[in-house]
Coordinates of C-alpha atoms and ligand atoms in Angstrom, one line a residue:
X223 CA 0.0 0.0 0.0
X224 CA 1.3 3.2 -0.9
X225 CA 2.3 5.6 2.1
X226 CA 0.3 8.9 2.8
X227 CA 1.3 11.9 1.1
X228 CA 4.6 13.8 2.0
X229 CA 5.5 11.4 4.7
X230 CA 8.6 9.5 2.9
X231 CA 10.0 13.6 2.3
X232 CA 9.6 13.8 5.9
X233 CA 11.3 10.9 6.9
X234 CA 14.0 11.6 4.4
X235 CA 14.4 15.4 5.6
X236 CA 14.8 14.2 9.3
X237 CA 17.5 11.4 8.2
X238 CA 19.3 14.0 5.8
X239 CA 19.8 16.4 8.8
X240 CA 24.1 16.8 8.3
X241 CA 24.5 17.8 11.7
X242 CA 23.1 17.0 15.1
X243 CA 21.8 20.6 15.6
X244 CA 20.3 20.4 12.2
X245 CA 18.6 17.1 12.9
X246 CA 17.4 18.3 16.2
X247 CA 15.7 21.4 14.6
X248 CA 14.1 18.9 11.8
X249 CA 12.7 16.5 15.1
X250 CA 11.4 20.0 16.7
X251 CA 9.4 20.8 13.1
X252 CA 7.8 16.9 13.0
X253 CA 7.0 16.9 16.5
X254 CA 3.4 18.1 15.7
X255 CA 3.2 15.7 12.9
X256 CA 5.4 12.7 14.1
X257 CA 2.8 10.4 15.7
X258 CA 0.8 10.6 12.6
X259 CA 3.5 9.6 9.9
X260 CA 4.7 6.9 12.5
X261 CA 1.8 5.2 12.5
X262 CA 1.6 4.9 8.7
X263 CA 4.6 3.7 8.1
X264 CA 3.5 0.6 11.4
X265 CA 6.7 1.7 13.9
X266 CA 6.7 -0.8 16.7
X267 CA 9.8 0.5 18.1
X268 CA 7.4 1.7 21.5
X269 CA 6.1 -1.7 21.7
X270 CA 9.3 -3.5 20.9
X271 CA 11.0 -1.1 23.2
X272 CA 8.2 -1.6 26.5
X273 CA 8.4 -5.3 25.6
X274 CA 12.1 -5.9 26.4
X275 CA 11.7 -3.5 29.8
X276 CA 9.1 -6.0 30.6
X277 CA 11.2 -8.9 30.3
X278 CA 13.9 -7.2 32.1
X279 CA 11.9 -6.1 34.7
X280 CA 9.9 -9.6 35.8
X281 CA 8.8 -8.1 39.1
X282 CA 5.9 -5.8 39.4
X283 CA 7.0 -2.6 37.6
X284 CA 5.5 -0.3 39.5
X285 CA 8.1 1.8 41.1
X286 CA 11.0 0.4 38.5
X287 CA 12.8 3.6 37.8
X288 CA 13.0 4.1 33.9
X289 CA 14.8 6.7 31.8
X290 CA 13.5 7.1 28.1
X291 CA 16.2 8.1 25.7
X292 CA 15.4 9.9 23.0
X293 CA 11.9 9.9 24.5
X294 CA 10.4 11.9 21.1
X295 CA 6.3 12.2 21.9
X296 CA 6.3 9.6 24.6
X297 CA 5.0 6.8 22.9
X298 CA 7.4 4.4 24.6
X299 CA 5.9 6.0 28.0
X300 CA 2.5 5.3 26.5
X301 CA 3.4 1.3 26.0
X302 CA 5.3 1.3 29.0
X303 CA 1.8 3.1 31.4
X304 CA -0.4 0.4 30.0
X305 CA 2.1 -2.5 31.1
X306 CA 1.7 -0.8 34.4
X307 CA 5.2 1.0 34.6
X308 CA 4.8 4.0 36.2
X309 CA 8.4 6.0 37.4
X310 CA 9.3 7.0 34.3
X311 CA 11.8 9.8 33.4
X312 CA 12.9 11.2 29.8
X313 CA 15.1 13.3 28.1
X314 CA 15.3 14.2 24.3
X315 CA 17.2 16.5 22.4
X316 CA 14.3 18.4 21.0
X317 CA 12.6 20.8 22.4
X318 CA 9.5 20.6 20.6
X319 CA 9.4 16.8 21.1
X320 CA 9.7 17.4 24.7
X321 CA 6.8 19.9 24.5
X322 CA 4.7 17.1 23.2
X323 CA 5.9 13.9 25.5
X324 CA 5.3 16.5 28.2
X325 CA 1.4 16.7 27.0
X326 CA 1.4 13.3 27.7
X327 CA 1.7 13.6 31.3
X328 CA 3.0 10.2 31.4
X329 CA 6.5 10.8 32.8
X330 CA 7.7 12.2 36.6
X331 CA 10.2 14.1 34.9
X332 CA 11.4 15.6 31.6
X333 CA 14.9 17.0 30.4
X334 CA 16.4 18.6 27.2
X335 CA 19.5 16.6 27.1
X336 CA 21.8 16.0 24.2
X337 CA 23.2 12.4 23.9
X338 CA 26.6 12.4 22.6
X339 CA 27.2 15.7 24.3
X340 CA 25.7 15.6 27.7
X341 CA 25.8 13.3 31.0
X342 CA 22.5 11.4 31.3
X343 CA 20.8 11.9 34.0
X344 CA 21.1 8.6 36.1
X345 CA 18.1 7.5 38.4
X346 CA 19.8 5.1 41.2
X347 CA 18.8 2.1 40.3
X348 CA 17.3 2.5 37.1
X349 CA 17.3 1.2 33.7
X350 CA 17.2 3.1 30.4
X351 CA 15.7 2.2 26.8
X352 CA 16.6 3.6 23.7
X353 CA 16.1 2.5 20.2
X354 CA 17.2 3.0 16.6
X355 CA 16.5 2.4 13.0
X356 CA 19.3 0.0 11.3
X357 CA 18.9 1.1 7.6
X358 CA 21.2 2.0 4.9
X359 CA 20.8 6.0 5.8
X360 CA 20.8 5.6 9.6
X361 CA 23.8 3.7 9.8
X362 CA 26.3 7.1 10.9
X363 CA 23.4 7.8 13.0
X364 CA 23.4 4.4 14.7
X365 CA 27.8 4.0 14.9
X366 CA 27.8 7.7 16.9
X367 CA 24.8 6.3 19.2
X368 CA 26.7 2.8 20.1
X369 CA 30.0 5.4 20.5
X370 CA 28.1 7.3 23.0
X371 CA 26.7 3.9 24.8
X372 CA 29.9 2.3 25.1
X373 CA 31.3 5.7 26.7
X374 CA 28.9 5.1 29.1
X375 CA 30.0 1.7 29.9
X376 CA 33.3 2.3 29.9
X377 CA 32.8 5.3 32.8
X378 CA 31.2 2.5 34.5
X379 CA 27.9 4.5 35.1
X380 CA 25.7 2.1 33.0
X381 CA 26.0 -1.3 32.0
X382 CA 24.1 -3.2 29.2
X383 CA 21.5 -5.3 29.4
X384 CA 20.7 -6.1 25.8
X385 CA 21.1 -4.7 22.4
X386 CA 18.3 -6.7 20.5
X387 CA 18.4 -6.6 16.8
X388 CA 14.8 -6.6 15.7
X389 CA 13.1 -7.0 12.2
X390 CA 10.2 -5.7 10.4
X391 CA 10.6 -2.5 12.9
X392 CA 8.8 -0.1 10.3
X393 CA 8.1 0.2 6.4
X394 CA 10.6 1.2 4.2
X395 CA 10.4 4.3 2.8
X396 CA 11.9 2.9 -0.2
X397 CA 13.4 0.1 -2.1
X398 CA 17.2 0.7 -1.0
X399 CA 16.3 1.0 2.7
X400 CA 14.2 -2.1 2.4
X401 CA 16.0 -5.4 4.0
X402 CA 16.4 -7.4 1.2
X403 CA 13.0 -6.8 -0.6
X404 CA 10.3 -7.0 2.5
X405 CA 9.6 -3.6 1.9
X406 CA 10.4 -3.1 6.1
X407 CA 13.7 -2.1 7.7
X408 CA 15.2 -3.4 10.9
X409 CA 16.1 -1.4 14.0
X410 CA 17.8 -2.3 17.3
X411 CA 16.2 -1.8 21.4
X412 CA 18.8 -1.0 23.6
X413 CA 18.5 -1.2 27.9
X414 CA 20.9 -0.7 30.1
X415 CA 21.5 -0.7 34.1
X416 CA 22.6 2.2 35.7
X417 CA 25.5 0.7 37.9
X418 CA 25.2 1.1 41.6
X419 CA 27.8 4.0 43.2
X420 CA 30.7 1.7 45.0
X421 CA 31.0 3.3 48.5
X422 CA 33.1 5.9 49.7
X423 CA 36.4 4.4 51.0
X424 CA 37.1 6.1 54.2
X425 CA 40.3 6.4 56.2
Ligands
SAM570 C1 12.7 8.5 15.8 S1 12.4 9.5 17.1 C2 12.0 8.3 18.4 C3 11.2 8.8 19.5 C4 10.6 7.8 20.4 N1 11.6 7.1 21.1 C5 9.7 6.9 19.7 O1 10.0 5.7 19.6 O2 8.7 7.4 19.1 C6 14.1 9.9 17.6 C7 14.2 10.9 18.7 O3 15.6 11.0 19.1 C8 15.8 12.4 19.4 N2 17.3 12.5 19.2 C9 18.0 12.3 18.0 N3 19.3 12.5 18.3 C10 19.4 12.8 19.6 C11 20.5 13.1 20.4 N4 21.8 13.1 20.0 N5 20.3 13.4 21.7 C12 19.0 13.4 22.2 N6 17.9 13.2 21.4 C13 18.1 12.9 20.2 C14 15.0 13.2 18.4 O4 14.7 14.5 18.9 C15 13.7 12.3 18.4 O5 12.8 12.7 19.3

């Protein structure tokens, strides 16, 4: 089925942002439209995304602290609510993405932050989720995210928990960014563990 008008130029505008600053404005022009062209195109990254929390987090979910990277409009939060999660922070480097998940009054807090460029905020505790698109034109995108992630790691604030590879994520916007003819690309759900503060040595 063919995809609605003008969303496969708004995808490819957002992708085609040069620089992070540039892709941050494009996110903070979609934001009104975002949730519409999502759903045509059948993104399951919120689902996906509040299904491997779930698993991680057997026990009631309750008061499990969760960050949301990249939160966008807070559909991950919206997945995550009806599972019965309900501590839920996010941060996003758009501001009019922000302005939106903030509408949702789904999450305790929200913060502009710029992955790549500044700490994450770190709930003790807590786990965060993040997700990203693996196709042809995301690839950069995805290397400088992993970078950032293994940073992390390697401070030994957060430690992963999985990095699950997942296919049919969303449609293809077109036949190069199709996995090998489905017409759907794949994309990847991160979490991770924030790693407990070793105690002050004293003496
Ligand atoms: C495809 S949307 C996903 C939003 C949401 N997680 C969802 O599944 O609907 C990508 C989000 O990442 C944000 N983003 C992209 N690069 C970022 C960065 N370096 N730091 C913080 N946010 C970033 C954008 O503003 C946008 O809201």
């Amino acid at each position: 089925m063919a995809l609605p008008r003008g969303v496969r130029e708004r995808v490819a505008a957002v992708h085609g942002g040069a620089t992070l600053p540039e892709r941050l404005r494009l996110y903070d022009g979609w934001a009104a439209g975002y949730e519409q062209d999502v759903a045509a195109l059948e993104y399951r990254a919120p689902h996906l995304a509040a299904a491997s929390l779930a698993f991680a987090f057997p026990a009631p979910p309750a008061e499990a602290r969760l960050l949301d990277v990249a939160c966008g409009t807070g559909l991950v939060a919206r997945e995550l609510h009806r599972r019965g999660f309900r501590c839920l922070h996010g941060v996003d480097g758009s501001a009019g993405m922000l302005e939106r998940a903030r509408s949702t009054g789904l999450y305790r807090q929200l913060r502009r932050c710029v992955l790549g460029q500044e700490p994450l905020p770190a709930p003790a505790g807590g786990f965060l989720c993040l997700t990203t698109r693996s196709n042809p034109s995301n690839l950069r995108y995805k290397a400088e995210l992993e970078a950032a992630l293994e940073r992390l790691e390697g401070q030994g604030a957060w430690r992963k928990v999985l990095a699950q590879e997942v296919e049919r994520w969303e449609r293809a916007t077109s036949e190069e960014e199709s996995t090998q003819g489905t017409g759907y690309i794949s994309g990847v759900v991160y979490v991770y563990q924030k790693c407990p503060v070793p105690p002050v040595k004293e003496g």
